[in-house]
Coordinates of C-alpha atoms and ligand atoms in Angstrom, one line a residue:
X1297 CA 0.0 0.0 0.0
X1298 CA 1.4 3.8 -0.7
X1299 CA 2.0 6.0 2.4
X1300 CA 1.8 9.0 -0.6
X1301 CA -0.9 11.4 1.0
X1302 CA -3.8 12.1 -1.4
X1303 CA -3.3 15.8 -1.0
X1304 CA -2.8 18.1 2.1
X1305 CA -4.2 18.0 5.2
X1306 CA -6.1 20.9 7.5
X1307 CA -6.5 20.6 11.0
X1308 CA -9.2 22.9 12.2
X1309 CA -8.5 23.7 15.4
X1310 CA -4.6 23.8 16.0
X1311 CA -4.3 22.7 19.8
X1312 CA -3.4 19.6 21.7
X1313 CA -5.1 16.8 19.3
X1314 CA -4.9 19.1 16.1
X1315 CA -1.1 20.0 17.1
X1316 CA -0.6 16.4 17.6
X1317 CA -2.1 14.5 14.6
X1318 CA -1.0 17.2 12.4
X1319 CA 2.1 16.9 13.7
X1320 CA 3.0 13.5 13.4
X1321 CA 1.2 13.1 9.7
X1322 CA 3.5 16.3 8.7
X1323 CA 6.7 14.7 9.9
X1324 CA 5.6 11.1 8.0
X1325 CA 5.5 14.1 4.6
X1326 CA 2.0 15.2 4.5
X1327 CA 1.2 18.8 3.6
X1328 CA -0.2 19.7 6.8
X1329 CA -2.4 23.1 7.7
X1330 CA -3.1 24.4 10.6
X1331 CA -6.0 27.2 11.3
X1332 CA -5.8 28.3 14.9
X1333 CA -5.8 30.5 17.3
X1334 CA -3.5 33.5 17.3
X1335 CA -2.0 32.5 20.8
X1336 CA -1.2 29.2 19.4
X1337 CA -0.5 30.3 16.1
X1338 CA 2.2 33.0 17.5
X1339 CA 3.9 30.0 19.8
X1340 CA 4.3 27.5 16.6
X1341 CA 5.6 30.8 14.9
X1342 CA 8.5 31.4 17.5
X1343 CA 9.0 27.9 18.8
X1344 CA 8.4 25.8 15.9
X1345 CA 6.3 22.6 16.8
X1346 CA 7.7 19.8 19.0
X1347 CA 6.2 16.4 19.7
X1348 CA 7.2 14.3 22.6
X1349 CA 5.8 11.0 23.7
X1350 CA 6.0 8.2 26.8
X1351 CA 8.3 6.0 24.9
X1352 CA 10.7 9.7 24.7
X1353 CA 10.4 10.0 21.0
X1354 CA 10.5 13.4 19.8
X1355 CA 10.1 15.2 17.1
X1356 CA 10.6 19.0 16.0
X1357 CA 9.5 21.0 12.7
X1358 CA 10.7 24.4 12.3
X1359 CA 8.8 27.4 11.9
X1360 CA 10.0 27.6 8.7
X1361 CA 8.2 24.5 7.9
X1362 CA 4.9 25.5 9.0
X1363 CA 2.0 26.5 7.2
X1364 CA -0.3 28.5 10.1
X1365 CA -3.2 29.9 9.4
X1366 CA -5.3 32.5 11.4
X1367 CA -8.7 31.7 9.1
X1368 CA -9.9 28.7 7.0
X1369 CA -7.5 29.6 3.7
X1370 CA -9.3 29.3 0.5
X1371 CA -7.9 26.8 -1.8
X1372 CA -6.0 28.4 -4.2
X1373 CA -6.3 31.9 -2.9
X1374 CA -3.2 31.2 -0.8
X1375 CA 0.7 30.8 -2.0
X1376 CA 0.8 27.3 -0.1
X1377 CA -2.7 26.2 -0.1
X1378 CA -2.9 25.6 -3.7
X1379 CA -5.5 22.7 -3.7
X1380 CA -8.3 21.9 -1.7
X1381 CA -7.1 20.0 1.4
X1382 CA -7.9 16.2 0.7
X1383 CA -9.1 15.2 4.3
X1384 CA -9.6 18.1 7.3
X1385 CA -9.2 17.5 10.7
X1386 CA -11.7 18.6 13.0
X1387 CA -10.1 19.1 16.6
X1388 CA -12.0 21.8 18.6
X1389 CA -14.1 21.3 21.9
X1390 CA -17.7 19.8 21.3
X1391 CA -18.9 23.8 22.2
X1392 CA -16.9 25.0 19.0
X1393 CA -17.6 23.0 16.7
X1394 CA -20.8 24.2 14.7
X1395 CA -18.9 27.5 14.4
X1396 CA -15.4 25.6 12.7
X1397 CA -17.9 23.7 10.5
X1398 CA -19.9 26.3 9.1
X1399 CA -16.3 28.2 8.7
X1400 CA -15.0 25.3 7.1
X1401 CA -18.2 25.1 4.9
X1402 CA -17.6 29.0 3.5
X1403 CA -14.3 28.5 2.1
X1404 CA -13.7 24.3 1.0
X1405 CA -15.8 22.5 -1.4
X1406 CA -18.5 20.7 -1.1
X1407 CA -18.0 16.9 -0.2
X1408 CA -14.5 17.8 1.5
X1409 CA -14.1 14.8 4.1
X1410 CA -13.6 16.1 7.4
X1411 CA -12.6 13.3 10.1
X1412 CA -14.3 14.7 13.8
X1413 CA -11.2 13.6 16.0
X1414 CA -13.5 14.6 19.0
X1415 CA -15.4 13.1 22.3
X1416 CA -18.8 12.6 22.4
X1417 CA -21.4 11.4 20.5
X1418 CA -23.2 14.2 18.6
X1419 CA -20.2 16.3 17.2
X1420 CA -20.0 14.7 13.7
X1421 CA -23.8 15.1 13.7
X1422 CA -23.2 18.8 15.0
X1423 CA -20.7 19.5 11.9
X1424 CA -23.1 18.0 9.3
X1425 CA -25.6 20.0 10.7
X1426 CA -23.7 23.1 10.3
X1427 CA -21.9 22.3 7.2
X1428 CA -24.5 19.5 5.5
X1429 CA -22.1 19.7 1.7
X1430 CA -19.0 19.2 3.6
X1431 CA -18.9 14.9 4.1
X1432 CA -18.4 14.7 8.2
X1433 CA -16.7 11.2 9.1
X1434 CA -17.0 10.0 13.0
X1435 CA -13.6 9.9 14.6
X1436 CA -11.9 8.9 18.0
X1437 CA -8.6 9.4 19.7
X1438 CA -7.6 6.8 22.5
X1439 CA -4.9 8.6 23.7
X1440 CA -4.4 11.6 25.5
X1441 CA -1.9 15.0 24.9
X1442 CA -1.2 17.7 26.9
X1443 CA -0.1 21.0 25.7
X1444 CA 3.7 21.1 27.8
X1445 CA 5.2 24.2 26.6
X1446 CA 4.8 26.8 23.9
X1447 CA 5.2 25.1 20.9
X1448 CA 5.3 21.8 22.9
X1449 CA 2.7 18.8 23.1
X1450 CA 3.3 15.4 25.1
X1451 CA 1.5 12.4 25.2
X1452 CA 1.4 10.8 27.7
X1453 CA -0.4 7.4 27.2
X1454 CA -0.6 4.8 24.8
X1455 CA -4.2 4.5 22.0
X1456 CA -4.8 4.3 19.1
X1457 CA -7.2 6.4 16.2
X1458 CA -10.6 4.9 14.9
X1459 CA -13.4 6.1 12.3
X1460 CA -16.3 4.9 10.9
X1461 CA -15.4 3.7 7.6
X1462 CA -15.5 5.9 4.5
X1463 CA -13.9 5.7 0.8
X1464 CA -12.1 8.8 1.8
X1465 CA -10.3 7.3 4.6
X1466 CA -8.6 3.9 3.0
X1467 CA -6.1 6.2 1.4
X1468 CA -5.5 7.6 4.3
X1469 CA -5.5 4.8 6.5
X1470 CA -1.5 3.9 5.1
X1471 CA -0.5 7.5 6.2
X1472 CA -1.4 7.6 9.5
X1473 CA 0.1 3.7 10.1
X1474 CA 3.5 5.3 8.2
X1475 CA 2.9 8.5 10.7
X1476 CA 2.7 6.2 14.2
X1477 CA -0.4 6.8 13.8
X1478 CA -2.5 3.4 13.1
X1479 CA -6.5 4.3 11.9
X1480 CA -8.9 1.6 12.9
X1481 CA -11.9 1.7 10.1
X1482 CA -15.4 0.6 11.8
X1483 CA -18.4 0.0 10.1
X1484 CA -20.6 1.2 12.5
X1485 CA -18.3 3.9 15.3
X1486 CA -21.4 4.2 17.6
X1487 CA -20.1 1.3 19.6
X1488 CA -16.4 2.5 19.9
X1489 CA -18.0 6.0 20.6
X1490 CA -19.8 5.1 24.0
X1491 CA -16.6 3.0 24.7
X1492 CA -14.6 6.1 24.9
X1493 CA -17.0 7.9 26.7
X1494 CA -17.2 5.6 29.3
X1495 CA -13.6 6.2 30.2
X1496 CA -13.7 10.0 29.8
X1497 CA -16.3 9.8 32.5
X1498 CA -13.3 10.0 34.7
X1499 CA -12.8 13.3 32.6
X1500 CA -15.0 15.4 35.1
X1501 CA -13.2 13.6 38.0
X1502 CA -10.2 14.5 36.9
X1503 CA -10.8 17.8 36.7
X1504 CA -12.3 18.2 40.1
X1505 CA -9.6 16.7 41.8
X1506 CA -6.9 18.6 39.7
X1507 CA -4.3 16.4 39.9
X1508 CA -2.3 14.1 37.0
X1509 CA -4.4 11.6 35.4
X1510 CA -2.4 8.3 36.8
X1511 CA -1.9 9.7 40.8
X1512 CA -5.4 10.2 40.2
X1513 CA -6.3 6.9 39.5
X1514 CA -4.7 5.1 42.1
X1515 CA -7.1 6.9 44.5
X1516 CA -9.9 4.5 45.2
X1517 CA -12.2 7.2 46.5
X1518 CA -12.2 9.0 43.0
X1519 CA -12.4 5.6 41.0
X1520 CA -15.0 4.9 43.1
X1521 CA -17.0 8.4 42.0
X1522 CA -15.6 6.9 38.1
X1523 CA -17.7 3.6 38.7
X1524 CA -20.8 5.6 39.7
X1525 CA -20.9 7.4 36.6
X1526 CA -20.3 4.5 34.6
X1527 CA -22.7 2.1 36.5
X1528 CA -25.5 5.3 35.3
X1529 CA -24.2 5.1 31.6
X1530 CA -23.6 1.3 31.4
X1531 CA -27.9 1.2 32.7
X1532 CA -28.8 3.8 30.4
X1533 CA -26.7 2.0 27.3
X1534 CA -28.4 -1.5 28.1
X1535 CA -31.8 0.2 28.2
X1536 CA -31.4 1.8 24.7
X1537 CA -29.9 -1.4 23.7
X1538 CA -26.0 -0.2 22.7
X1539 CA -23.4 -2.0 23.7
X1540 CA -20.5 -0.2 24.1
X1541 CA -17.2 -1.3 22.7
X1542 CA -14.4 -2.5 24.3
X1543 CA -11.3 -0.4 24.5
X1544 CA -9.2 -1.8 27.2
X1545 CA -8.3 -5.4 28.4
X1546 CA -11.2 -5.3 30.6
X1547 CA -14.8 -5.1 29.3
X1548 CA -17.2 -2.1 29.8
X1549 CA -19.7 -4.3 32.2
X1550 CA -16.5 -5.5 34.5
X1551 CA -14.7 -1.6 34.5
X1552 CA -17.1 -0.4 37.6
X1553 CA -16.0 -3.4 39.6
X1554 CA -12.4 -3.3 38.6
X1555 CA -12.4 0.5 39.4
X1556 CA -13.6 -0.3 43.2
X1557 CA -11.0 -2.4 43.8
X1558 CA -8.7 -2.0 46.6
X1559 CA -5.6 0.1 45.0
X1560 CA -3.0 -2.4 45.5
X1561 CA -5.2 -4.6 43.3
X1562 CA -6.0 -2.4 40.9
X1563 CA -2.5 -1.3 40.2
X1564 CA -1.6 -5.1 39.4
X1565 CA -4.8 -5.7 37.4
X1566 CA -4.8 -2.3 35.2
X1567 CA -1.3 -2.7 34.5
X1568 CA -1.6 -2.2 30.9
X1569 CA -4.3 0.8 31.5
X1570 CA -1.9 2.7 33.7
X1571 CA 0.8 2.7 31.1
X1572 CA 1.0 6.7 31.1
X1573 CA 3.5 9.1 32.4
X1574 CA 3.4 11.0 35.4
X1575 CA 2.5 14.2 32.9
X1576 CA -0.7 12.9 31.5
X1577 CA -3.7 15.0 32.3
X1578 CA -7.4 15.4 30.8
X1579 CA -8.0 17.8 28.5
X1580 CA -11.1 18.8 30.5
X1581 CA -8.5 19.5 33.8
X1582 CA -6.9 21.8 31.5
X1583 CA -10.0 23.7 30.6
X1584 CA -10.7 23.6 34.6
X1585 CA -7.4 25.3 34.9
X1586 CA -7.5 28.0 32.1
X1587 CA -11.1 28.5 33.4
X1588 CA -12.3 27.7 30.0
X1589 CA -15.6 26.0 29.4
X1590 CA -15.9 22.3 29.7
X1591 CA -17.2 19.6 27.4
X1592 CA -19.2 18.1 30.4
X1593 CA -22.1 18.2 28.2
X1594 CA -20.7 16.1 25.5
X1595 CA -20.0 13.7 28.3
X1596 CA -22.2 13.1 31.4
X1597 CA -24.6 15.3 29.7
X1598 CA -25.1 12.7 26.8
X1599 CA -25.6 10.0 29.6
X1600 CA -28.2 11.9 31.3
X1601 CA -29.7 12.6 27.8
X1602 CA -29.5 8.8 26.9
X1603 CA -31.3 7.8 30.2
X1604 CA -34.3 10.4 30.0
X1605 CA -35.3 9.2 26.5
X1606 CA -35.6 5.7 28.2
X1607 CA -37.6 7.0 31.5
X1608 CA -33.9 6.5 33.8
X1609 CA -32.2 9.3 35.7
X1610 CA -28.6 9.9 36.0
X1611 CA -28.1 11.8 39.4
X1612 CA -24.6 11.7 39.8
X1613 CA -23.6 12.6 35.7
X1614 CA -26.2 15.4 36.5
X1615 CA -24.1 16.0 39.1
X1616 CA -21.2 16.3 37.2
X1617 CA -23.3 18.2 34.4
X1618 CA -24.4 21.0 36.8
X1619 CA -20.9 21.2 38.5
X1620 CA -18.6 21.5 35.6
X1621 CA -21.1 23.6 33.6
X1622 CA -19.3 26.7 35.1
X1623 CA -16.3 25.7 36.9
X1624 CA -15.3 26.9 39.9
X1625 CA -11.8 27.4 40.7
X1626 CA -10.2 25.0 43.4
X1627 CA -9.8 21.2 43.5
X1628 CA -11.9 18.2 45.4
X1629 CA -10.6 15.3 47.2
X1630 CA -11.9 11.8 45.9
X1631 CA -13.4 11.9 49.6
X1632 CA -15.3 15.5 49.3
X1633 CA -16.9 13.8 45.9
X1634 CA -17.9 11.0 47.3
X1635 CA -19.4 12.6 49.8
X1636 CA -21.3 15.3 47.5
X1637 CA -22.9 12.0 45.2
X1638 CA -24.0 10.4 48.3
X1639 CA -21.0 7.0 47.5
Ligands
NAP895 N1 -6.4 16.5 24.6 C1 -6.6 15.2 24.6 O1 -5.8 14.4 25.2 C2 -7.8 14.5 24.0 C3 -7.8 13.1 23.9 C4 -8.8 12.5 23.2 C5 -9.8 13.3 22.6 N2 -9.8 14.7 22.8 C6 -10.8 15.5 22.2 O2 -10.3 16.1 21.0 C7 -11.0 17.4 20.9 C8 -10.0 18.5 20.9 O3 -9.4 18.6 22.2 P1 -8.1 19.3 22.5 O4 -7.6 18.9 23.8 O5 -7.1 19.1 21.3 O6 -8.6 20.8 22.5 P2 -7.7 22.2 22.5 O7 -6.3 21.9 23.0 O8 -8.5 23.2 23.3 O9 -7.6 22.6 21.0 C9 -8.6 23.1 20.2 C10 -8.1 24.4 19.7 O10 -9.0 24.9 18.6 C11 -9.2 26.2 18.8 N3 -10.4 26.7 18.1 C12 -11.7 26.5 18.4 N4 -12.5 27.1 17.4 C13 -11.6 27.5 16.5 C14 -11.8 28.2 15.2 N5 -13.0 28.5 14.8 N6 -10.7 28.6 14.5 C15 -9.5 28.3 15.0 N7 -9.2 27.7 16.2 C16 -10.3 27.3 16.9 C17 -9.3 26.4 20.3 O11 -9.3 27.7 20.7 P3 -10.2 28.2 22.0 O12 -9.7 27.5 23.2 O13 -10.0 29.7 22.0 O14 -11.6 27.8 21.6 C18 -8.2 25.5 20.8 O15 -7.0 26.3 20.7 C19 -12.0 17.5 22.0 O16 -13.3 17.0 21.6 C20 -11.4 16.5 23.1 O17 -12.4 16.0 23.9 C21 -8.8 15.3 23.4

């Protein structure tokens, strides 16, 4: 199979995934562009981007190298944009992206694929709704980056890409696996959707408690607020008949009872799960931290959603809904959340 990209990319939304994925794709010899912010935009400008990762690979491209933009570019209407990009990356928070689509929507042609490399459930359905001629293709990323240093994003555990299958994609698919970066094809992504969300359930956890993802798990009092949450979406799944796909050694119906296991146990059992380093951090702590908004709603919000339309309730993800909506500054012990969900 070729590894030659079918034309450039654009990633819509240049931070930690965007930065990332671009990234890696650009150093494997795609023509990568990147429409972001200009705070980002100014740091790739002066530092360059640089891409580390748990097994201490790292990579660097120079300024020089990068094509930064502050706007969608038009194809064509730009000295290094010259053709429409062949695939676009969608990598903004859940709350941003109808805006990027319908601002991808003005300037590329109609039936560009755009690969949502997002949480949640409804952004690709969000995006089509925005931009219904651009062709929105269901993604997921089952590893996690944090933004280290201008110019610098880590990752800090091990996972993999999936998509729901599309033409567009099988050209594609030998790029990413030549860029580090292996794309799982599903027919139907629903599945592997709800598998991710189940684990980013620990997303809002994380956040409350502030502190790095893998100290943060070997607290039994906060992987015992996890389990709640998921115990609430596992019942609400089952009742809409979805079964979630599996995404770690252990399945989704055994993850609440691992979770509650005494932490000396856990640590021998979740061995492979706990592969991260000490730097790994959700993205939804960071938001907690910059005091930006959350994308609780894409998360336990979807899970409270999910168990209405069957007649359930969802007390502690509406918990998390109402407590993350705005974001108070300060942290929470696994013990003070336990406490506030009645565990
Ligand atoms: N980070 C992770 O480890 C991770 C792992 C798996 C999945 N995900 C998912 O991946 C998605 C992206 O997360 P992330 O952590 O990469 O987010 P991020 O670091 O906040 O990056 C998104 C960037 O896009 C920018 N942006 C938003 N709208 C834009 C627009 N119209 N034009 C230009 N730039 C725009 C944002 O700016 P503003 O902040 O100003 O809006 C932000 O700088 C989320 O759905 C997240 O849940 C993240």
């Amino acid at each position: 199979m070729t590894t030659t990209p079918p034309g450039p990319a654009l990633v819509m939304g240049a931070g930690s995934i965007g930065c990332w994925v671009g990234g890696r794709l650009q150093a494997a010899g795609t023509e990568v562009h990147f429409v972001g912010r200009p705070a980002v935009l100014e740091e790739l400008r002066v530092s360059g981007l640089t891409l580390t990762d748990l097994d201490g690979r790292r990579t660097h491209l120079p300024p020089a190298q990068l094509h930064l933009h502050a706007e969608v570019p038009e194809p064509g209407g730009t000295a290094t944009l010259r053709v429409p990009p062949a695939l676009v990356l969608l990598c903004v928070k859940s709350g941003s992206t109808a805006e990027a689509a319908a601002l991808l929507s003005l300037h590329l042609p109609p039936g560009t694929p755009v690969l949502s490399l997002q949480n949640g459930i409804a952004n690709p359905a969000v995006a089509s709704a925005a931009a219904p001629a651009l062709d929105v293709i269901p993604g997921m990323v089952g590893f996690n980056v944090v933004h280290a240093s201008p110019g610098h994003w880590h990752r800090g555990t091990i996972g993999e890409l999936a998509a729901q299958a599309h033409p567009a994609l099988q050209a594609w698919q030998p790029v990413f696996a030549a860029a580090g970066l292996p794309l799982a094809l599903h027919a139907d992504l629903v599945p592997v959707q709800w598998g991710k969300l189940l684990l980013n359930l620990n997303n809002p956890v994380n956040a409350l408690s502030g502190m790095p993802l893998k100290r943060q798990l070997l607290d039994r009092d906060q992987r015992v607020v996890m389990a709640a949450l998921i115990d609430e979406a596992l019942a609400a799944l089952a009742a809409n008949g979805i079964a979630p796909a599996r995404l770690t050694p252990v399945p989704p119906r055994l993850m609440p009872r691992m979770l509650r296991l005494p932490t000396a146990l856990f640590r021998v059992l979740a061995r492979a799960s706990l592969r991260m380093d000490e730097r790994a951090l959700t993205s939804m702590a960071e938001d907690v931290a910059r005091g930006r908004a959350t994308e609780i709603d894409a998360l336990s919000g979807e899970v409270v959603r999910l168990a209405r339309a069957v007649g359930l309730s969802a007390p502690r993800n509406q918990w998390m809904l109402e407590r993350l909506s705005q974001p108070r500054p300060g942290t929470m012990s696994g013990r003070e959340m336990r406490a506030a969900l009645g565990l």
